[in-house]
Amino acid sequence: MDEPATPLTPTMIRVEEEEYDLLRSFYAEKRRAPMNQVEFDEKYGYQKRQKEGGKLKKQSTKVASRYYEPFTSCSNFKTFLFNLFPILGWLPSYNWKNDLTADIVGGITVGVLQIPQGIAYAILSRQEPIVGLYTSIFPVFIYIFFGTSKHASLGTFAVVALMTGLAVEREAYIPSDNLNSTLLPGDQELPSPIDVSCALVLGVGLVQFMMGVFRLQFLTTYLSDQLIAGFTTGSAVHVLVSQFKELFGMRGLVKHSGPGYLIRNVFDIIMNMPNANLMCCAISFVTMVLLQCGKEFVNPVVKRKLKSNIPIPWELVAVILTTIFVALTNANDVYNVKIVNKIPTGLPELSLPQPSLIPRVLPDAISIAVVVVAVHLSLSKMLAKKYQYDLDAGQELYALSFTAIGGSFFPTFPTSIGLGRTMVGVESGVKTQMATFFSCLFVLSVSLYFGRFLETLPMCVLSAIIVVALKSMLWKLGDLPGLWRLSKIDCCIWMVAFFATVLVDVSEGLIIAISFALFTTILREQYPKWHLLANVKDTDEFRDTQHYQEVIFIKGICIFRFDAPLLFHNIECFKKCVEKAYESWKSSPEFNSVYQVKPKDHRFVFEGVHRIAPVYQQPHHPGLHRDPILSRHFVIDCSGFTFIDLMGVSALKEVFSDLRKKQVQVYFASAKIPVRDMFEKCNFYDFVSKENFYPTLRDATGIARLRQNKFGFIDTPRAPEFDEVSNVTNNLPNH
């Protein structure tokens, strides 16, 4: 039996020797003579793209058509409804036989996680425990009608709950647990925590709706993975410190606010450690051990033995056991263990958010909206790609906005996708958005009928659940050494996001992190890399001389590349780099030595070349010095110029003028079409002839070598001198 063939990777291609010779001869026959850009465009039929008249008007009409086109016909309106309500598309085609069981099991599994997390994060957001359950029901149910992600599990999220709690503490009146605290004038006139929370939810929804209307989902691209990781880890530190009070059963701690408040809170906690409640400490410790051992050791064994992807909900187990323990021992009275107390049953009443509070919480709403959208889109896109279904990012913005706006009429706080819940749902076999319906149904049944059984739930257990849930975020600190080795700039972005969030505040830390990330982008373009290129041996390719050893330096020719767009903020760097390249070339043997052409090594002379284009013998200029040694050629590889501005064009004029005064012929190679269009708009070709431009480096160096071989040097007219002073003064106001 023949042995199976070894599979080849996509990058490995077997080429037989005969095929290789045929391929090599094919390219040898296709090799053309070197030519400049003008000749190249003429020979190969370059057509300049026609300018479209009224481009702004057409673009405006296209944007406006998104909003009136659905009402122009019945079919367009139907398409609009199906796009706005994706449930109209997936529900009629739902596979009840194959997907229903998986969605029921996955939905209930996610719902089981929603209960302890909802109660715990409600406390973190400074709300009543039942508000966390409502947040896991009503907004999440609205998402079913508008969302396009099959696996996203919306609900409570630690970072969002923390940001909500900070806004509530600043704007609302929260009774202190300190018996000696005094009521300040005007405190009772402040809104309640739930009023501030509902106004914040409405503000988040309005911000996300405007992002959807103006297609601003691209703004989330400015939040890189490293920025989000640093920000969420820094927020996790805030969440961790905020839980120490309940974790240790401390009372009467002073509330701090403003930049650096986290450090003062940590100091107060350390100083009050002698006053910690030992029973709370014991319950918290046992709970954390139970959660850690259950998730890390028991669940893998159960999964392997039972061959089931449904994990044991250890958070719910901890809630049930500790609730029973406190009820039996009466620990809330005997040991002063703080408990949840009364949890109302039944459905909440609808209420209108207070619009007057929105301006006060708008900065918090913007920060929360950006974080929610960034986390939601990144995770949803990853799952959609993995499971091969379409995700409409624009529709997701509308879905999140309608979820928030609808949820603001109920006692809720802002919702977000939860990474842990979503991945548990995926592992449990969730197939469609139908699983979200069963999750909401399960949480609703608990809030209606079983909430009263959780009245003796210790608050320290909720804090322990939050602390254990933060473990995956906090362990990201261990990724820093590897990130530093991979990319120092990305590592700096991570650390700035982390320390700004920890040392300043959550919202301010996000702003600082985004600003620093954008600054690093500018910095990288302001001080980019530059290279001297040389011909790779036995090829027509030109590569960086620092990384390739088998290269050939051409006598009297210097090839320079600047790896960045040529803009106002880096033109000084560009000019300095050109000067450094010239000085390096000047001190090398290739600057003054005459290149002796050998017929057998003359790789740049091609068949069919009967002239040296565009070189022609010109009359001697009276003021031009004739170089008796060699005509020197400086080739600027323009392939790194993705775009160029007016000051960049002026910088090229200055470089061209300076090099020509040094008796150096200047060439421009591989310029992109948008850059060439900019040259034409700026009348750059009036200063530098089009014959100085070449389609490739091979063309530029080929012409330069043909000039050397034929003339040894060439007389050219004196180049016009670029007056930088006049150029600057013409662009400045007179007064």
XYZ file of C-alpha atoms in Angstrom:
735
model
C 0.000 0.000 0.000
C 1.271 3.399 -0.881
C 2.128 5.657 2.007
C -0.126 8.681 2.321
C 1.356 11.843 0.957
C 2.520 14.355 3.479
C 0.207 17.361 3.405
C 1.858 20.578 2.399
C 1.370 23.839 4.205
C -0.160 26.680 2.162
C 3.213 28.389 1.865
C 5.044 25.335 0.459
C 4.871 24.820 -3.307
C 6.849 22.071 -4.998
C 8.420 23.170 -8.246
C 10.308 20.685 -10.403
C 13.657 21.715 -11.869
C 12.260 21.797 -15.420
C 9.323 23.928 -14.271
C 11.687 26.266 -12.463
C 13.834 26.701 -15.575
C 10.713 27.337 -17.650
C 9.462 29.880 -15.108
C 12.828 31.606 -15.021
C 13.030 31.789 -18.826
C 9.475 33.151 -18.937
C 10.368 36.056 -16.670
C 13.639 36.595 -18.540
C 11.696 36.957 -21.791
C 9.213 39.327 -20.171
C 11.934 41.603 -18.848
C 11.492 45.022 -20.374
C 13.900 47.888 -20.906
C 14.191 50.471 -18.127
C 12.064 53.557 -18.681
C 10.829 56.555 -16.809
C 7.306 57.091 -15.507
C 6.164 59.078 -18.552
C 7.291 56.372 -20.980
C 5.813 53.657 -18.768
C 2.420 55.387 -18.656
C 2.399 55.929 -22.403
C 3.378 52.367 -23.233
C 0.904 50.666 -20.916
C -2.035 53.005 -21.410
C -2.285 54.778 -18.077
C -5.592 56.593 -17.753
C -6.059 59.235 -15.156
C -9.168 58.734 -13.116
C -11.819 61.218 -14.089
C -12.919 63.563 -11.350
C -16.513 63.084 -10.445
C -18.421 66.316 -10.431
C -20.525 67.103 -7.372
C -18.860 64.420 -5.294
C -19.985 65.993 -2.034
C -23.546 66.193 -3.302
C -23.516 62.551 -4.400
C -22.076 61.451 -1.073
C -24.686 63.439 0.826
C -27.438 61.958 -1.313
C -26.108 58.459 -0.680
C -26.089 59.006 3.067
C -29.561 60.547 3.045
C -30.915 57.676 0.948
C -30.356 55.319 3.867
C -33.134 57.093 5.729
C -35.747 57.821 3.019
C -35.194 54.897 0.640
C -37.078 52.359 2.854
C -40.237 54.414 2.350
C -40.027 54.618 -1.451
C -41.570 51.188 -2.109
C -43.178 48.267 -0.334
C -40.249 45.949 -1.065
C -37.756 48.454 0.332
C -39.882 48.912 3.436
C -40.048 45.150 3.911
C -36.269 44.901 3.621
C -35.939 47.738 6.114
C -38.188 45.958 8.629
C -36.317 42.678 8.257
C -33.006 44.492 8.813
C -34.333 46.427 11.802
C -35.988 43.343 13.347
C -33.693 40.386 12.559
C -36.070 38.141 14.511
C -38.423 38.323 11.512
C -35.742 36.511 9.518
C -34.413 33.850 11.889
C -37.547 32.923 13.866
C -39.675 31.632 10.915
C -36.747 29.481 9.777
C -35.880 28.295 13.287
C -34.986 24.604 13.443
C -37.280 23.524 16.274
C -36.260 19.892 16.081
C -32.487 20.238 16.227
C -31.891 23.555 18.018
C -34.647 23.854 20.638
C -33.187 21.433 23.182
C -29.718 22.941 22.926
C -31.093 26.464 23.326
C -33.189 25.483 26.380
C -30.222 23.857 28.112
C -27.816 26.648 27.180
C -30.312 29.372 28.112
C -31.027 27.923 31.547
C -27.304 27.438 32.146
C -26.664 31.102 31.380
C -29.685 32.083 33.493
C -28.269 30.232 36.469
C -25.112 32.369 36.180
C -27.173 35.544 35.762
C -28.741 35.237 39.238
C -25.676 35.479 41.522
C -23.874 37.823 39.126
C -26.923 40.089 38.853
C -27.304 40.395 42.614
C -23.565 40.901 43.158
C -23.107 43.511 40.438
C -26.249 45.333 41.565
C -24.522 45.929 44.913
C -21.412 47.077 43.013
C -23.511 49.595 41.047
C -24.994 50.885 44.337
C -28.476 49.481 43.632
C -30.850 47.125 45.406
C -30.143 43.408 44.716
C -33.400 42.930 42.799
C -32.264 45.573 40.287
C -29.546 43.183 39.133
C -32.167 40.552 38.329
C -34.309 43.091 36.471
C -31.194 44.113 34.486
C -30.770 40.472 33.477
C -34.375 40.238 32.267
C -35.938 43.242 30.544
C -33.064 44.776 28.512
C -31.801 41.313 27.587
C -35.265 40.315 26.357
C -35.424 43.393 24.096
C -32.103 42.353 22.487
C -33.741 39.188 21.124
C -35.760 41.265 18.639
C -32.937 43.488 17.365
C -29.652 41.591 17.857
C -27.808 39.656 15.156
C -25.379 37.791 17.442
C -26.531 34.253 18.183
C -24.282 33.753 21.200
C -23.982 37.133 22.948
C -25.099 36.967 26.578
C -26.128 40.440 27.676
C -26.610 41.331 31.306
C -24.459 42.615 34.125
C -20.726 43.269 33.685
C -18.237 44.152 36.415
C -16.564 47.133 34.712
C -19.876 48.681 33.640
C -21.364 48.122 37.104
C -18.336 49.837 38.648
C -18.636 52.848 36.330
C -22.349 53.028 37.126
C -21.647 52.893 40.857
C -19.161 55.761 40.618
C -21.725 57.939 38.826
C -24.448 57.022 41.321
C -22.218 57.833 44.307
C -21.452 61.238 42.812
C -25.011 62.243 41.873
C -27.382 60.374 44.219
C -28.065 60.333 47.922
C -26.993 57.006 49.417
C -27.644 56.482 53.147
C -24.427 55.623 54.961
C -24.030 52.530 57.110
C -22.059 54.634 59.578
C -24.293 55.413 62.569
C -22.224 58.487 63.404
C -22.532 60.008 59.930
C -24.277 63.341 59.631
C -26.796 64.356 57.003
C -25.458 67.233 54.935
C -27.758 70.080 53.833
C -29.427 69.248 50.562
C -28.675 65.494 50.692
C -32.349 64.559 50.844
C -33.025 66.684 47.768
C -30.639 64.576 45.699
C -32.143 61.952 43.369
C -32.296 58.332 44.419
C -29.738 55.796 43.152
C -32.278 54.142 40.858
C -33.236 57.518 39.334
C -29.600 58.236 38.484
C -29.134 54.712 37.162
C -32.176 54.865 34.854
C -31.102 58.281 33.539
C -27.642 56.849 32.906
C -29.142 53.868 31.045
C -31.168 56.242 28.861
C -28.066 58.365 28.199
C -26.083 55.279 27.175
C -28.892 54.244 24.822
C -29.071 57.679 23.199
C -25.295 57.765 22.679
C -25.335 54.303 21.097
C -28.307 55.279 18.923
C -26.429 58.311 17.592
C -23.432 56.070 16.929
C -25.713 53.831 14.888
C -27.306 56.681 12.948
C -23.951 58.162 11.945
C -22.240 54.757 11.487
C -19.658 55.509 14.166
C -18.796 51.902 14.994
C -15.376 52.577 13.453
C -14.540 54.627 16.563
C -14.103 51.386 18.473
C -11.053 50.636 16.321
C -9.192 53.265 18.343
C -9.607 51.009 21.361
C -6.945 48.398 20.646
C -6.906 45.022 22.368
C -4.025 46.146 24.568
C -5.858 49.333 25.554
C -9.016 47.411 26.458
C -6.970 44.833 28.377
C -5.134 47.483 30.392
C -8.323 49.429 31.045
C -10.353 46.400 32.141
C -7.515 45.177 34.368
C -7.256 48.609 35.978
C -11.033 48.642 36.431
C -10.784 45.183 37.974
C -8.467 46.650 40.611
C -11.148 49.256 41.415
C -13.761 46.513 41.681
C -11.463 44.433 43.891
C -10.800 47.268 46.320
C -14.493 48.184 46.440
C -15.314 44.643 47.607
C -12.895 44.570 50.543
C -15.368 46.461 52.712
C -18.039 43.742 52.484
C -15.504 40.946 52.162
C -14.104 41.744 55.623
C -17.373 43.015 57.083
C -16.063 46.519 57.773
C -18.344 49.361 58.770
C -18.017 53.115 58.947
C -15.350 53.606 56.270
C -15.103 57.114 54.841
C -16.051 57.448 51.167
C -13.413 59.124 49.003
C -13.760 60.538 45.517
C -11.653 62.283 42.911
C -8.303 61.345 41.352
C -6.321 58.947 43.494
C -9.280 57.980 45.669
C -8.387 54.298 45.251
C -5.094 54.760 47.122
C -6.899 56.458 50.016
C -9.481 53.658 50.129
C -6.740 51.038 50.318
C -5.074 52.978 53.129
C -8.348 53.150 55.097
C -8.950 49.426 54.623
C -5.470 48.560 55.904
C -5.876 50.821 58.928
C -9.282 49.261 59.744
C -8.206 45.628 59.433
C -8.325 45.180 63.259
C -12.049 46.012 63.049
C -12.817 43.297 60.497
C -15.709 40.909 61.192
C -14.187 37.468 61.707
C -17.361 35.627 60.709
C -17.531 37.589 57.441
C -13.875 36.819 56.799
C -14.485 33.112 57.406
C -17.554 32.973 55.142
C -15.722 34.906 52.403
C -12.698 32.620 52.611
C -14.756 29.419 52.450
C -16.783 30.801 49.544
C -13.682 31.692 47.526
C -12.113 28.285 48.202
C -15.358 26.581 47.141
C -15.565 28.584 43.910
C -11.918 28.164 43.048
C -11.748 24.428 43.725
C -15.077 23.785 42.064
C -14.221 25.617 38.857
C -10.585 24.554 38.571
C -10.727 20.939 39.788
C -14.265 19.555 40.101
C -15.761 20.877 36.848
C -13.018 19.413 34.603
C -13.463 16.012 36.259
C -17.249 16.126 35.897
C -16.925 17.229 32.290
C -14.552 14.363 31.554
C -16.550 11.705 33.404
C -20.029 12.692 32.263
C -18.912 13.939 28.852
C -21.038 17.044 29.334
C -20.197 20.650 28.540
C -22.625 22.001 31.145
C -20.597 23.197 34.151
C -21.772 23.054 37.749
C -22.916 26.592 38.718
C -20.724 26.961 41.785
C -21.796 30.581 42.297
C -25.385 29.435 42.748
C -24.235 26.594 44.977
C -22.351 29.067 47.177
C -25.392 31.372 47.330
C -27.730 28.555 48.377
C -25.368 27.050 50.980
C -24.436 30.331 52.648
C -28.050 31.534 52.642
C -29.099 28.345 54.457
C -26.139 28.635 56.861
C -26.960 32.208 57.891
C -30.668 31.380 58.236
C -29.917 28.412 60.526
C -27.262 30.135 62.675
C -28.950 33.563 62.701
C -25.486 34.959 61.896
C -26.864 38.341 60.915
C -27.948 39.000 64.506
C -25.413 36.956 66.451
C -22.271 37.825 64.472
C -23.454 41.064 62.823
C -23.147 39.594 59.309
C -24.748 41.966 56.810
C -27.351 40.263 54.621
C -29.334 41.180 51.530
C -32.591 41.531 53.500
C -35.958 41.837 51.776
C -36.076 41.137 48.051
C -39.382 42.251 46.523
C -41.305 39.781 44.406
C -43.484 40.507 41.408
C -42.959 42.693 38.375
C -41.640 46.239 38.746
C -43.687 49.254 37.738
C -42.817 51.200 34.623
C -41.416 54.658 35.247
C -40.079 57.441 33.069
C -36.387 58.329 33.469
C -35.684 61.886 34.574
C -34.373 63.758 31.502
C -32.981 66.528 33.720
C -30.381 64.085 35.060
C -29.005 63.153 31.625
C -26.693 66.208 31.246
C -25.170 65.454 34.645
C -24.365 61.846 33.764
C -23.621 62.378 30.055
C -19.802 62.039 30.386
C -20.317 58.747 32.234
C -22.847 57.658 29.601
C -20.376 58.293 26.776
C -17.615 56.341 28.524
C -19.900 53.413 29.311
C -21.355 53.400 25.781
C -17.898 53.264 24.198
C -16.753 50.454 26.508
C -19.935 48.440 25.946
C -19.767 48.793 22.149
C -16.048 47.971 21.977
C -16.316 44.834 24.122
C -19.571 43.719 22.499
C -18.411 44.063 18.889
C -14.998 42.463 19.464
C -16.435 39.371 21.176
C -19.483 39.081 18.889
C -17.373 39.355 15.723
C -15.012 36.677 17.012
C -17.890 34.254 17.692
C -19.618 35.062 14.389
C -16.414 34.306 12.498
C -15.818 31.103 14.449
C -19.330 29.760 13.877
C -19.667 31.184 10.355
C -22.668 33.472 10.437
C -23.135 37.120 9.511
C -22.971 39.853 12.133
C -24.194 43.335 11.215
C -22.084 45.759 13.275
C -24.354 48.695 12.410
C -27.465 46.784 13.468
C -25.725 45.771 16.707
C -25.400 49.459 17.582
C -29.142 49.876 17.107
C -29.795 46.697 19.092
C -27.685 47.907 22.017
C -29.326 51.344 21.889
C -32.889 49.952 21.840
C -31.924 47.563 24.624
C -30.716 50.440 26.781
C -33.538 52.859 25.910
C -36.185 50.207 26.558
C -34.481 49.090 29.750
C -34.414 52.636 31.127
C -38.186 52.425 31.760
C -37.524 49.632 34.249
C -35.361 49.772 37.395
C -32.097 48.693 35.737
C -28.489 49.760 35.232
C -26.450 49.622 31.977
C -26.011 46.196 30.416
C -23.099 44.702 28.518
C -21.985 41.413 27.076
C -20.355 39.119 29.621
C -17.325 37.160 28.453
C -17.678 34.397 31.041
C -21.424 33.913 30.552
C -21.118 34.011 26.776
C -18.401 31.365 26.678
C -20.340 29.156 29.124
C -23.350 29.472 26.828
C -21.258 28.531 23.805
C -19.847 25.487 25.607
C -23.355 24.527 26.723
C -24.511 24.347 23.115
C -26.342 27.628 22.512
C -27.441 27.757 18.866
C -29.522 30.919 18.389
C -30.994 33.960 20.124
C -33.777 31.686 21.381
C -31.473 30.689 24.239
C -31.645 34.265 25.521
C -35.434 33.910 25.823
C -35.111 30.865 28.086
C -32.410 32.609 30.120
C -34.720 35.593 30.734
C -37.601 33.241 31.541
C -35.530 31.419 34.160
C -34.329 34.633 35.854
C -37.876 36.030 35.763
C -39.244 32.943 37.543
C -36.606 33.327 40.258
C -37.387 37.009 40.766
C -41.152 36.308 40.923
C -41.277 33.255 43.150
C -37.924 32.452 44.733
C -36.458 35.870 45.543
C -37.822 35.822 49.101
C -35.705 32.745 49.889
C -32.517 34.790 49.339
C -33.192 37.347 52.076
C -30.520 35.843 54.365
C -27.859 35.808 51.644
C -24.654 37.323 53.173
C -23.267 40.368 51.384
C -19.732 39.041 51.866
C -20.622 36.050 49.660
C -21.570 38.382 46.820
C -18.227 40.161 47.241
C -16.421 36.813 47.213
C -18.200 35.866 43.950
C -17.079 39.149 42.368
C -13.480 38.739 43.572
C -13.206 35.225 42.129
C -14.761 36.416 38.857
C -12.022 39.079 38.603
C -9.273 36.460 38.627
C -9.065 36.150 34.831
C -8.793 39.946 34.471
C -6.143 40.363 37.152
C -4.044 37.507 35.775
C -3.549 39.519 32.611
C -0.781 41.260 34.537
C 1.252 38.118 33.918
C 1.095 38.733 30.155
C 3.167 41.916 30.406
C 6.665 40.330 30.058
C 5.621 38.516 26.888
C 3.899 41.614 25.531
C 7.049 43.665 26.219
C 9.104 41.225 24.159
C 6.604 41.315 21.293
C 5.912 45.049 21.124
C 7.203 47.662 23.533
C 4.763 50.309 22.281
C 1.742 48.038 22.777
C 3.061 47.180 26.226
C 3.344 50.899 27.038
C -0.257 51.420 25.893
C -1.331 48.593 28.215
C 0.556 50.028 31.183
C -0.640 53.604 30.617
C -4.257 52.390 30.394
C -3.789 50.342 33.558
C -2.023 52.917 35.715
C -4.174 55.837 34.510
C -7.306 53.868 35.409
C -5.941 52.800 38.789
C -4.312 56.048 39.897
C -6.758 58.602 38.437
C -10.256 57.199 37.881
C -12.110 54.893 35.531
C -13.593 57.358 33.010
C -10.575 59.659 33.099
C -8.280 56.656 32.724
C -10.082 55.622 29.545
C -9.647 59.107 28.069
C -5.956 59.166 28.994
C -5.421 55.709 27.496
C -7.089 56.613 24.184
C -5.117 59.860 23.984
C -1.830 58.052 24.633
C -2.614 55.353 22.050
C -3.297 58.008 19.406
C -0.131 59.832 20.451
C 1.952 56.695 19.880
C 0.531 56.489 16.351
C 1.617 60.055 15.660
C 4.983 59.389 17.280
C 5.628 56.360 15.107
C 4.928 58.392 11.977
C 6.961 61.342 13.210
C 10.091 59.268 13.789
C 9.847 56.380 11.334
C 12.548 54.059 10.070
C 14.666 54.923 7.058
C 16.832 52.574 5.037
C 19.583 52.440 2.467
C 18.748 49.833 -0.159
C 20.947 47.716 -2.383
C 20.449 45.205 -5.190
C 19.925 41.649 -3.971
C 22.379 39.348 -5.692
C 21.109 37.606 -8.849
C 17.766 39.438 -8.724
C 16.172 42.727 -9.695
C 15.009 43.268 -6.128
C 16.258 45.955 -3.750
C 16.288 45.386 -0.014
C 17.466 46.942 3.236
C 21.229 46.594 3.582
C 20.982 46.098 7.351
C 19.008 42.880 7.014
C 20.394 41.363 3.793
C 24.039 40.447 3.369
C 24.058 39.099 -0.194
C 23.557 42.498 -1.825
C 25.431 44.522 -4.421
C 26.153 48.195 -3.909
C 26.110 50.089 -7.183
C 28.918 52.581 -7.547
C 27.778 56.159 -7.535
C 24.118 55.289 -6.812
C 22.422 55.679 -3.435
C 18.903 54.305 -2.860
C 16.959 55.778 0.066
C 13.579 54.809 1.520
C 11.501 56.572 4.184
C 8.857 54.300 5.724
C 6.054 56.740 6.533
C 3.621 59.158 4.916
C 5.281 62.511 4.302
C 3.300 64.945 6.439
C 3.840 68.226 8.230
C 4.847 66.595 11.515
C 7.691 64.483 10.111
C 9.201 66.558 7.295
C 12.082 67.740 9.505
C 12.812 64.122 10.351
C 12.671 63.271 6.638
C 15.165 65.987 5.703
C 17.530 64.922 8.491
C 17.282 61.313 7.375
C 18.126 62.285 3.797
C 21.136 64.230 5.077
C 22.261 61.240 7.170
C 21.860 58.948 4.185
C 23.888 61.320 1.990
C 26.687 61.590 4.565
C 26.749 57.820 4.975
C 26.924 57.415 1.202
C 29.598 60.121 0.930
C 31.872 58.297 3.364
C 31.485 54.973 1.546
C 33.671 53.659 -1.319
C 30.629 53.713 -3.622
C 30.562 57.523 -3.603
C 33.749 58.338 -5.568
C 34.767 55.123 -7.331
C 34.055 54.815 -11.038
C 32.011 51.763 -11.870
C 33.737 49.609 -14.509
C 31.218 47.715 -16.613
C 32.027 44.095 -17.366
C 30.069 42.511 -20.220
C 29.507 39.237 -18.364
C 28.286 41.023 -15.260
C 26.236 43.677 -16.986
C 22.843 42.651 -15.675
C 21.126 45.991 -16.335
C 21.704 46.114 -20.113
C 18.695 44.603 -21.874
C 18.081 43.581 -25.444
C 16.284 46.135 -27.508
C 17.665 49.171 -25.689
C 18.878 51.461 -28.483
C 18.840 54.637 -26.455
C 19.163 55.861 -22.924
C 15.780 57.243 -22.012
C 15.263 59.967 -21.012
C 18.917 60.998 -21.142
C 20.005 63.299 -23.925
C 23.125 65.340 -24.353
C 22.406 68.883 -23.263
C 24.345 72.100 -23.830
C 26.711 73.049 -21.053
C 25.293 75.558 -18.657
C 27.789 78.396 -18.111
C 27.492 78.252 -14.345
C 27.428 74.475 -14.008
C 30.491 72.757 -12.588
C 31.531 69.701 -14.575
C 32.338 66.734 -12.338
C 35.368 64.919 -13.787
C 34.927 61.763 -11.678
C 31.433 60.417 -11.758
C 27.839 61.438 -12.119
C 26.251 60.620 -8.777
C 22.636 59.502 -8.506
C 20.376 59.617 -5.433
C 17.219 57.508 -5.776
C 14.321 58.193 -3.396
C 12.057 55.182 -3.065
C 8.577 56.732 -2.737
C 6.788 53.451 -2.019
C 6.657 54.343 1.676
C 4.746 57.572 0.954
C 1.163 56.347 1.282
C 0.064 59.980 1.141
C 1.662 63.410 1.237
C 0.586 66.936 2.184
C 1.684 70.395 1.027
C 4.558 70.647 3.473
C 5.716 67.209 2.360
C 5.819 68.430 -1.235
C 7.823 71.458 -0.130
C 10.242 69.169 1.720
C 10.824 67.143 -1.460
C 11.512 70.360 -3.369
C 14.061 71.390 -0.756
C 15.772 67.994 -0.786
C 15.871 67.997 -4.581
C 17.378 71.492 -4.652
C 19.995 70.722 -1.976
C 21.166 67.525 -3.649
C 21.380 69.133 -7.079
C 23.577 71.868 -5.632
C 25.855 69.021 -4.528
C 26.031 67.797 -8.150
C 23.783 64.814 -7.440
C 21.129 63.680 -9.881
C 17.853 62.952 -7.981
C 15.404 60.245 -8.980
C 11.948 59.419 -7.599
C 10.806 55.804 -7.918
C 7.649 53.815 -7.155
C 5.445 56.804 -6.357
C 1.822 55.838 -5.771
C -0.893 57.354 -7.951
C -2.454 59.498 -5.156
C 1.001 60.912 -4.419
C 1.587 61.668 -8.104
C -1.828 63.350 -8.278
C -0.819 65.534 -5.334
C 2.399 66.461 -7.150
C 0.385 67.548 -10.154
C -2.022 69.622 -8.071
C 0.883 71.395 -6.371
C 2.715 72.051 -9.687
C 5.595 69.961 -8.401
C 6.413 68.923 -11.970
C 7.205 72.542 -12.779
C 10.039 72.304 -10.280
C 11.061 68.675 -10.859
C 10.648 67.289 -14.353
C 8.428 64.245 -14.833
C 11.416 62.529 -16.424
C 12.898 62.263 -12.910
C 10.135 59.832 -11.927
C 10.367 56.087 -12.527
C 7.828 53.284 -12.033
C 10.220 50.983 -10.139
C 13.616 51.042 -8.464
C 14.875 48.786 -11.216
C 13.981 51.438 -13.789
C 15.607 54.242 -11.812
C 18.847 52.381 -11.147
C 18.881 50.967 -14.661
C 18.709 54.443 -16.215
C 21.301 55.716 -13.751
C 23.732 52.935 -14.673
C 23.125 53.416 -18.384
C 23.970 57.055 -17.912
C 27.156 56.119 -16.104
C 28.155 53.639 -18.772
C 27.474 55.936 -21.675
C 28.656 59.303 -20.394
C 30.466 58.757 -17.117
C 28.696 61.934 -16.094
C 26.075 64.157 -17.620
C 25.665 67.888 -17.814
C 22.266 69.141 -16.823
C 20.816 72.591 -16.491
C 21.156 74.219 -13.117
C 18.257 73.171 -10.917
C 16.043 75.957 -9.629
C 16.870 76.738 -6.031
C 14.053 76.153 -3.573
C 13.449 79.216 -1.419
C 12.198 77.819 1.886
C 11.908 81.266 3.500
C 9.549 82.500 0.792
C 7.545 79.302 0.979
C 7.017 79.719 4.743
C 6.264 83.436 4.669
C 3.720 82.998 1.877
C 1.728 80.658 4.113
C 1.734 82.942 7.176
C -0.736 85.780 7.810
C 0.539 89.287 7.168
C -0.787 90.701 10.410
